[in-house]
Amino acid sequence: MRILVVNPNTTASMTATIEAAARRAAAGTTVIEAVTSSMGPASIEGYYDEALAVPGLLEEIARGEEADADAAIIACFDDTGLDAARAMAGIPVIGICEAALSLAAFIAQRFTVVTTTERSRVPVEGLVARYGMGLRARVRAADIPVLSLEDPASNAAAKLRAEIVRALEDDRAEAIVLGCAGMADLAAELQGEFGVPVVDGVGAAVKQAEALVTLGLTTGKRGAYAFPARKAYTGALAGFAPSKAVA
Amino acid sequence: MRILVVNPNTTASMTATIEAAARRAAAGTTVIEAVTSSMGPASIEGYYDEALAVPGLLEEIARGEEADADAAIIACFDDTGLDAARAMAGIPVIGICEAALSLAAFIAQRFTVVTTTERSRVPVEGLVARYGMGLRARVRAADIPVLSLEDPASNAAAKLRAEIVRALEDDRAEAIVLGCAGMADLAAELQGEFGVPVVDGVGAAVKQAEALVTLGLTTGKRGAYAFPARKAYTGALAGFAPSKAVA
Amino acid sequence: MRILVVNPNTTASMTATIEAAARRAAAGTTVIEAVTSSMGPASIEGYYDEALAVPGLLEEIARGEEADADAAIIACFDDTGLDAARAMAGIPVIGICEAALSLAAFIAQRFTVVTTTERSRVPVEGLVARYGMGLRARVRAADIPVLSLEDPASNAAAKLRAEIVRALEDDRAEAIVLGCAGMADLAAELQGEFGVPVVDGVGAAVKQAEALVTLGLTTGKRGAYAFPARKAYTGALAGFAPSKAVA
Amino acid sequence: MRILVVNPNTTASMTATIEAAARRAAAGTTVIEAVTSSMGPASIEGYYDEALAVPGLLEEIARGEEADADAAIIACFDDTGLDAARAMAGIPVIGICEAALSLAAFIAQRFTVVTTTERSRVPVEGLVARYGMGLRARVRAADIPVLSLEDPASNAAAKLRAEIVRALEDDRAEAIVLGCAGMADLAAELQGEFGVPVVDGVGAAVKQAEALVTLGLTTGKRGAYAFPARKAYTGALAGFAPSKAVA
Amino acid sequence: MRILVVNPNTTASMTATIEAAARRAAAGTTVIEAVTSSMGPASIEGYYDEALAVPGLLEEIARGEEADADAAIIACFDDTGLDAARAMAGIPVIGICEAALSLAAFIAQRFTVVTTTERSRVPVEGLVARYGMGLRARVRAADIPVLSLEDPASNAAAKLRAEIVRALEDDRAEAIVLGCAGMADLAAELQGEFGVPVVDGVGAAVKQAEALVTLGLTTGKRGAYAFPARKAYTGALAGFAPSKAVA
Amino acid sequence: MRILVVNPNTTASMTATIEAAARRAAAGTTVIEAVTSSMGPASIEGYYDEALAVPGLLEEIARGEEADADAAIIACFDDTGLDAARAMAGIPVIGICEAALSLAAFIAQRFTVVTTTERSRVPVEGLVARYGMGLRARVRAADIPVLSLEDPASNAAAKLRAEIVRALEDDRAEAIVLGCAGMADLAAELQGEFGVPVVDGVGAAVKQAEALVTLGLTTGKRGAYAFPARKAYTGALAGFAPSKAVA
């Protein structure tokens, strides 16, 4: 089984963090192929970056599907472009937010997502609501720019820990969800340190992708996720005319 | 007052329909500037087209704001790119779905949105839920490709009428919302014909934009809609590095 | 276009505040006619006052419609009597709470309503839920009797400011909605002072009324807002037998 | 124990139906005092009648409380004026809709309210949502004018039966709630006939009022139901200045 | 009328507290029969105890129904086994949580449940949501082991009072619901002390059971509460093959 | 990795069906241990059977955990006893309903659960709501007694197919979830036949259990799922005093 993991921002060092987390989670028989988007923002912080990360992301998923990937993962906690990718692709596509929330729901009644910046807090609250966890999960921002997670000299890890403490005390969280792909390498350490389950979305998504492939399940194609309708695309995005389009 | 109306698909004939509806709705002192996106899909039908329409749309709004537009309207019923545009721009941005639902809520307790295709039905249901109308509004698809609305020889208008009949009988709708910018020219005629209020989002959005500008209101910039953080953008989207970015 | 603005309490000085706000918001071609209810409570603070303000309010709207008003506004943030007025009248009727929430939703994901007294807080929370904003808006009471807003010697403005500070800090509000018609004159000043959008419902309602009239929309008459059924009215309210009643 | 039952419409024959149902439900030690409102509409069908029924209703409750009633019941399924009455009175006040839904929830997971006319259907749906039963209860209108229930020559009972059949088949209702005080005399007969529980709100409200009085419970007075603030009332409603008002 | 009150834990001293509260609430013509479960946990604190209390509870209700009880009450605030009991029995069955919330909703818009331990807080929040009170009621745990309520030397009462103070101040509760059957004897005293309504579920359930019996209502038997299907039961629970089973 | 799969009914032939499905789904390195409960009902149809299946189920999970299982699965679509099992055990516990809904949500926006009998329909709707899928998933009952699925001579499979057809046509389902462990062997065949994803909960739960174990995640133990408090258990259930109890 080959699982494509797309880092939808253009920062290769973050892809390395993501790839390592994905490999730790993967079954022995699963091949992880991690790629970095070649167009768009260097990090995804809020709605604007999210929207502009989508074309590069879709390009990588289309390329991966052609190269026989069995499933694709969008390794950004905003699950950016997820619906578009599902409509475009024949293979299943998983977002790391939805994957993390799904696993957290199996081990805790109440949990807290700790994400990076205020620009991302409300969008993640929107995902929590969309995925039906509005009564169970809270979202906190640790005031950490995404790329500071790549910088050992920053105080990002300290701020993250401080926010986890607040989640445990004020929210009475029974588990913590790490709200950024760039935090994937911290899950095990934080779990040991705080004595509560700490869920990383990258590993979670790998397992969900394996689950779907093993069970022979892929995106249903008779409604909102039908393959796109055939049509012209223009200008800088002319190359995006949907290749699997139907009449 | 100058209001920019962006048709986020690349079909100029649909822009003409939209522009006419916007002008009919505008106050005498309002200047309507309607533009067609120069990149992306020829029509927006479902999640994939939606996502790819966003860069072209943002480009037009950024250009319009530089040229001193006072507000911008996204003339696609999926309200595609709305959050990204609000974060990017200093001027207010209105989507035609949210504008139409807002007005419908002032005149009916229960109403039905009639949109084009099955690919759009569930996404519009998602907007209805997001805008807090889940208990009041239903969504129906008339099985009309978007561009068939531009073709007098198609049976699009007949299918639309048939679906309105079902909405009135089966949903007991007290008002109808037209779920596509390309239907904007039909609102008055259908209202006369069926004897119930028929709301077109293009006109509705023009009035909401005028309201915000007149009252001196624009997007709040201290949370999810803060201006984007400054950062590098790469590849075909390098030009999208946010011009109003903050540190 | 003639818009009737009814102050449903009997305090003429508050009508003056409301009228001024309505005129500032109105288009050049709109005539604002502000009236004070002639029966009921001097101010509306909670459910009891609300209920007793309704007959006087309905009387003014009926009279205004006969005198060819094109739309009516109920200038009390509890939107008291709104449903009854919509059923009674052929012209559109707008409440200032629903109008303010609608505009706030176009410019902020999260916002806070600051109203007057605890007696009004829960009723306004009920409206927030009814209008579908329960996940986006919070309600705070500044502990200000309504009529103290008319008294420059009171500390009402100071208390209002203190509550706005709490909303910005504790709720992370991206915009503020003023939760009483008597605050209408403070919106611009507070917006300048706090640097966030401050929405006044009176101005908002004027723009929504203009929108509906311009677009040829009025209340749908085939369901809950059908004209009342013809019947006898008795006693002190005998005059309220519905004049537009249907069999 | 003395329980006041107010028929908020002005039709004495309906009061007789209500009184009989209340007496059948009451404990041997409970005295039922049924009164007919002296002002307002002859029947309550929709929002307009509802609003105008309130002053007469409040007058009767205030009078009853002075005459030492221990609790009051509003015998209209729209629970009209309920919040105002609770704020005004020191004794508990019960609406027949809330009482009926409460009892139905103890005996069925899914149930259907069958009310009179389309004008009442959406308002009752609003109550169902307010009382937290939105996922459990459906509302149907049998197209019966309220006063036709008093007329044995009408086909009201036949239409009611037909709608119950639809509720049992199409909604899979496990119990039926009669959605009008004027149907109170039919509950036992319909229950026998259809073999499912049939709940009448008048009887239900009597038992809830007895429960509160026996347990020494009355309306909490520290929030939305605080006694009204002292203030002037003007015009035809001058007599309604709240007698139990607080500063 | 004979009402069976089952204490589903095996602690007879708590049954005595419950029985006394039930008798205080009961009408003069009602016979209260309080029994203690003979199998399962000594107290019910959280999901595990809840589940194991059910067989003993069902056994007592089946026995009570055979001995001609007219209704049954489950005197544990987790409403444990309620659905199973309703399906099994022909007589109505009431849980004390649902009964308490129902009464609280008649006298307060916002209220707080104060329960015993953290293990019970989230389960009770689940009940609050199930019964449709999620927007109105909050749940607090006073950190009191259930059986400490039986021990005058414990500081349980002091902790309960401290939590009520927080509910009144921080939640602005208008009423308090006691979240454990073992608190039933404290309701009147706490109500006098704090000056707000304090609702005990045992008394509340007695009145609801009386209401259903008086009105001739019992559980609807055509859906989820149909009598169980006839089948073999095995092992230690062989005796539980449903005696009223249907084919 | 060793995963315990408990069939909580006492019918060994159904365990065989479940075990086969679990083995098909499991990774090569996973050992599946399927057991049949030794006490309780022969099949689980509705609330009564559910409740009585719990002690036997808990007994098997406790035994499995002592024998070093890494995770446990409750193979009944009602997820009966799930919360109790999670509180009792140190290893993660998965229900097949929650597992199936989780996977379905990754591949469809709208889907339908087809379960066995009317007795199970409303309970499953309750689970759908609890797991946050209320707006996305519908539940249908095919009127199939659970054990008829084991009988090739029954018309169970035909009825199941007929209900799937209705789900696809009337609900516009994009995927089907099989709502009974006894249907596990039909998933692949039905998926091929209808051309839409068909999700079986047994396989789904195996993959979720593998995911949690691989990622080192287990139930959070600081809230509702804390280990039970130490206490006496009495009577036939004396053996259930919680072995991992804490003070």
PDB file of C-alpha atoms in Angstrom, chain C residues 47 118 121-122 125-126, chain E residues 109-110 135 171-172 174:
ATOM      1  CA  TYR C  47     -40.558  40.003  29.065  1.00  0.00           C
ATOM      2  CA  GLU C 118     -30.041  41.331  33.230  1.00  0.00           C
ATOM      3  CA  ARG C 121     -29.903  39.333  28.627  1.00  0.00           C
ATOM      4  CA  VAL C 122     -31.639  35.964  28.427  1.00  0.00           C
ATOM      5  CA  GLU C 125     -29.871  35.212  24.004  1.00  0.00           C
ATOM      6  CA  GLY C 126     -33.136  33.663  22.866  1.00  0.00           C
TER       7      GLY C 126
ATOM      8  CA  GLN E 109     -34.632  29.892  31.982  1.00  0.00           C
ATOM      9  CA  ARG E 110     -31.121  29.031  33.174  1.00  0.00           C
ATOM     10  CA  LEU E 135     -28.642  25.545  26.123  1.00  0.00           C
ATOM     11  CA  ASP E 171     -23.513  30.602  35.947  1.00  0.00           C
ATOM     12  CA  ARG E 172     -26.144  33.166  37.025  1.00  0.00           C
ATOM     13  CA  GLU E 174     -31.955  31.041  38.449  1.00  0.00           C
TER      14      GLU E 174
END
